[in-house]
């Protein structure tokens, strides 16, 4: 079968304009043939489609492979796309069951034990695949449940809200603690732009925020490679950077909900997710800003507060992290080198490279300005994240992952 990316025709790659378009087969080649010279992970996806009419295409694609599927959705995404997909499947003779995941006591649909059990109960022994219709959370539920049942899952996003649709990791909340389980990527993704354009604006803001957060993710990734020899690929970093810059250039179009901008954002999110799949770890798309966001999420869970969309937290955290890095990292490196503090003293003589990495991060004001152009919240306080929580998280979030981020440098050198 010929792999497709978006509605790509002749040109394999158009970068720097309003679209990022990479063919799936071109990305797949990087598994064995990356300019960095090292092998990357395979992309186990068979099909990708971002564009108008993708929902109908999903139904046909499913019909060609499966006789019985379960649609994992919530009440909102059932209305947005689930019902239309179910009708199309019925017309094509595919047997399907709806599994409408119920919200928790706070009114949030969460990837936790009750949701997972609900999906598993709906999946009888003769079901051949799960279809995630909806947000990142519904994908995580379908991803985990399908992996446990040893059947594939198909991704049908209903909003350009997050870059994790194509990832293999399923972040679940188990006994109140968020842990990411390595499961599997979808076998195919169908993102219908006619559906995405009707998504609530907060979900578009969140998707934009998740991409904008790559400013500090990419810088932390490069820093970890420089300071502690963490695995790195400059080529994959450049692809994520292109996704980031293309999405950032769409701010005005996204503010007006223009369809070309929404499509471009979805393509950037999918591309970022595919780079993570290739790299096999989340480094390309997750740095100090994501660690801060995870810390806030866990605190909200502990105190029973309603969750804030992932990408909104990431963007607000990116602004905070950008300010903190610009203010403190050069001095922290100098102090660590002077004190011979391992592993940071290895940066001796490489201060200019650290400055180059910092120069790739815009100011916190710039990050916040991008969110404001969409009319989106840009600061923690606007998300109900109080100043004391931001201060506490800056001192502990680096411990959530074993990564040599600049946030960890600042903590280990006492700069924060
Ligand atoms: Zn590479
Ligand atoms: Zn993210």
CSV table of C-alpha atoms in Angstrom, one decimal, residues 28-208:
chain,number,residue,atom,x,y,z
A,28,UNK,CA,10.3,5.9,7.5
A,29,UNK,CA,13.6,5.9,5.6
A,30,UNK,CA,15.2,7.7,8.6
A,31,UNK,CA,15.0,4.4,10.5
A,32,UNK,CA,17.9,3.0,8.6
A,33,UNK,CA,19.2,6.0,6.7
A,34,UNK,CA,19.4,9.1,8.8
A,35,UNK,CA,22.2,11.7,8.1
A,36,UNK,CA,23.3,11.3,11.7
A,37,UNK,CA,24.5,7.8,10.8
A,38,UNK,CA,22.7,6.1,13.7
A,39,UNK,CA,19.7,3.8,13.3
A,40,UNK,CA,16.3,5.0,14.6
A,41,UNK,CA,13.2,3.2,15.6
A,42,UNK,CA,10.8,2.0,12.9
A,43,UNK,CA,7.5,3.8,12.4
A,44,UNK,CA,4.9,0.9,12.5
A,45,UNK,CA,2.1,3.0,10.9
A,46,UNK,CA,0.6,2.0,7.6
A,47,UNK,CA,-1.3,5.0,6.7
A,48,UNK,CA,-1.6,8.7,7.5
A,49,UNK,CA,-4.1,11.2,6.2
A,50,UNK,CA,-4.6,14.8,7.3
A,51,UNK,CA,-7.2,16.6,5.2
A,52,UNK,CA,-10.8,17.0,4.2
A,53,UNK,CA,-12.7,13.7,3.8
A,54,UNK,CA,-10.4,11.7,6.0
A,55,UNK,CA,-13.3,10.4,8.1
A,56,UNK,CA,-14.9,8.6,5.1
A,57,UNK,CA,-11.4,7.3,4.2
A,58,UNK,CA,-11.0,5.9,7.7
A,59,UNK,CA,-14.3,3.9,7.3
A,60,UNK,CA,-13.1,2.4,4.0
A,61,UNK,CA,-9.7,1.6,5.4
A,62,UNK,CA,-11.2,-0.1,8.4
A,63,UNK,CA,-13.6,-2.1,6.2
A,64,UNK,CA,-10.7,-3.4,4.2
A,65,UNK,CA,-9.0,-4.8,7.3
A,66,UNK,CA,-11.4,-5.5,10.2
A,67,UNK,CA,-14.8,-7.0,10.6
A,68,UNK,CA,-15.5,-5.9,14.1
A,69,UNK,CA,-14.2,-2.8,16.0
A,70,UNK,CA,-14.9,-0.8,19.1
A,71,UNK,CA,-15.1,3.0,18.9
A,72,UNK,CA,-13.6,4.6,22.0
A,73,UNK,CA,-15.0,8.1,22.4
A,74,UNK,CA,-16.7,10.5,24.9
A,75,UNK,CA,-20.0,12.2,24.5
A,76,UNK,CA,-18.5,15.2,22.8
A,77,UNK,CA,-16.3,13.4,20.3
A,78,UNK,CA,-19.2,11.0,19.5
A,79,UNK,CA,-21.1,14.1,18.3
A,80,UNK,CA,-18.1,15.6,16.6
A,81,UNK,CA,-17.1,12.5,14.5
A,82,UNK,CA,-18.1,9.2,16.2
A,83,UNK,CA,-21.6,9.1,15.0
A,84,UNK,CA,-20.6,9.9,11.4
A,85,UNK,CA,-17.9,7.3,11.5
A,86,UNK,CA,-20.3,4.7,12.9
A,87,UNK,CA,-22.9,5.4,10.2
A,88,UNK,CA,-20.2,5.0,7.5
A,89,UNK,CA,-19.0,1.7,9.0
A,90,UNK,CA,-22.6,0.4,9.2
A,91,UNK,CA,-23.1,1.3,5.5
A,92,UNK,CA,-19.9,-0.6,4.7
A,93,UNK,CA,-21.0,-3.7,6.7
A,94,UNK,CA,-18.4,-3.3,9.5
A,95,UNK,CA,-19.7,-4.4,13.0
A,96,UNK,CA,-19.0,-1.8,15.6
A,97,UNK,CA,-19.6,-1.2,19.3
A,98,UNK,CA,-19.6,2.3,20.9
A,99,UNK,CA,-17.6,2.7,24.1
A,100,UNK,CA,-18.5,6.2,25.5
A,101,UNK,CA,-16.0,6.9,28.3
A,102,UNK,CA,-17.6,8.6,31.2
A,103,UNK,CA,-16.2,11.7,32.9
A,104,UNK,CA,-14.9,11.5,36.5
A,105,UNK,CA,-16.3,13.4,39.5
A,106,UNK,CA,-14.7,16.6,38.4
A,107,UNK,CA,-16.3,16.3,34.9
A,108,UNK,CA,-13.1,15.4,33.2
A,109,UNK,CA,-12.5,12.3,30.9
A,110,UNK,CA,-9.3,10.9,32.4
A,111,UNK,CA,-7.1,8.0,31.3
A,112,UNK,CA,-7.3,6.2,34.7
A,113,UNK,CA,-8.3,2.8,36.0
A,114,UNK,CA,-12.1,3.2,35.6
A,115,UNK,CA,-11.7,4.4,32.0
A,116,UNK,CA,-9.3,1.6,31.1
A,117,UNK,CA,-11.7,-1.0,32.6
A,118,UNK,CA,-14.6,0.5,30.7
A,119,UNK,CA,-12.7,0.1,27.4
A,120,UNK,CA,-11.6,-3.4,28.3
A,121,UNK,CA,-15.1,-4.5,29.2
A,122,UNK,CA,-16.5,-3.1,25.9
A,123,UNK,CA,-13.8,-5.1,23.9
A,124,UNK,CA,-15.1,-8.7,23.4
A,125,UNK,CA,-12.8,-11.5,22.3
A,126,UNK,CA,-13.9,-11.2,18.6
A,127,UNK,CA,-13.0,-7.5,18.4
A,128,UNK,CA,-10.2,-6.9,15.9
A,129,UNK,CA,-9.3,-3.3,16.5
A,130,UNK,CA,-10.0,-0.3,18.7
A,131,UNK,CA,-10.7,3.1,17.1
A,132,UNK,CA,-9.8,6.2,19.2
A,133,UNK,CA,-12.2,9.0,18.2
A,134,UNK,CA,-11.3,12.1,20.0
A,135,UNK,CA,-8.7,13.8,22.1
A,136,UNK,CA,-5.3,12.7,23.4
A,137,UNK,CA,-6.8,11.2,26.6
A,138,UNK,CA,-9.2,9.0,24.5
A,139,UNK,CA,-6.2,7.9,22.5
A,140,UNK,CA,-4.3,7.0,25.7
A,141,UNK,CA,-7.2,4.8,26.8
A,142,UNK,CA,-7.5,3.1,23.4
A,143,UNK,CA,-3.7,2.8,23.1
A,144,UNK,CA,-3.3,1.0,26.4
A,145,UNK,CA,-6.4,-1.2,26.2
A,146,UNK,CA,-5.6,-2.3,22.6
A,147,UNK,CA,-2.0,-3.1,23.6
A,148,UNK,CA,-3.2,-5.2,26.5
A,149,UNK,CA,-5.7,-7.0,24.2
A,150,UNK,CA,-2.9,-7.5,21.6
A,151,UNK,CA,-5.0,-5.8,18.9
A,152,UNK,CA,-4.2,-2.7,16.8
A,153,UNK,CA,-5.8,0.7,17.2
A,154,UNK,CA,-6.7,3.4,14.7
A,155,UNK,CA,-6.4,7.1,15.5
A,156,UNK,CA,-9.1,9.5,14.5
A,157,UNK,CA,-8.3,12.8,16.2
A,158,UNK,CA,-11.2,15.3,16.5
A,159,UNK,CA,-9.0,18.3,17.5
A,160,UNK,CA,-5.4,19.5,16.8
A,161,UNK,CA,-4.8,19.5,20.6
A,162,UNK,CA,-1.7,17.5,21.3
A,163,UNK,CA,1.3,15.9,19.6
A,164,UNK,CA,0.9,12.5,21.2
A,165,UNK,CA,-1.6,10.9,18.8
A,166,UNK,CA,1.0,8.9,17.1
A,167,UNK,CA,3.2,8.1,20.1
A,168,UNK,CA,3.7,4.7,21.7
A,169,UNK,CA,3.6,6.0,25.2
A,170,UNK,CA,0.3,6.0,27.2
A,171,UNK,CA,0.4,8.3,30.2
A,172,UNK,CA,-2.1,6.9,32.7
A,173,UNK,CA,-3.2,8.0,36.1
A,174,UNK,CA,-2.9,4.9,38.4
A,175,UNK,CA,-3.8,5.4,42.0
A,176,UNK,CA,-3.5,9.1,41.5
A,177,UNK,CA,0.0,9.0,40.1
A,178,UNK,CA,0.7,9.7,36.4
A,179,UNK,CA,3.0,7.2,34.8
A,180,UNK,CA,3.7,6.6,31.1
A,181,UNK,CA,3.5,3.1,29.9
A,182,UNK,CA,5.2,2.1,26.7
A,183,UNK,CA,2.6,0.4,24.5
A,184,UNK,CA,2.2,0.9,20.8
A,185,UNK,CA,1.5,3.5,18.1
A,186,UNK,CA,-1.7,3.5,16.0
A,187,UNK,CA,-1.6,1.5,12.8
A,188,UNK,CA,-3.2,4.5,11.0
A,189,UNK,CA,-4.2,8.1,11.6
A,190,UNK,CA,-7.1,9.9,9.9
A,191,UNK,CA,-7.5,13.5,10.8
A,192,UNK,CA,-10.4,15.1,9.0
A,193,UNK,CA,-9.9,18.8,8.7
A,194,UNK,CA,-13.7,19.3,8.4
A,195,UNK,CA,-13.9,17.9,11.9
A,196,UNK,CA,-10.8,19.6,13.3
A,197,UNK,CA,-12.2,23.0,12.2
A,198,UNK,CA,-15.2,22.6,14.4
A,199,UNK,CA,-13.1,21.8,17.5
A,200,UNK,CA,-13.4,24.0,20.6
A,201,UNK,CA,-10.9,26.9,20.5
A,202,UNK,CA,-9.3,25.8,23.8
A,203,UNK,CA,-8.2,22.6,22.1
A,204,UNK,CA,-6.6,24.5,19.2
A,205,UNK,CA,-4.9,26.8,21.7
A,206,UNK,CA,-3.6,23.7,23.5
A,207,UNK,CA,-2.3,22.1,20.4
A,208,UNK,CA,-0.5,25.3,19.5
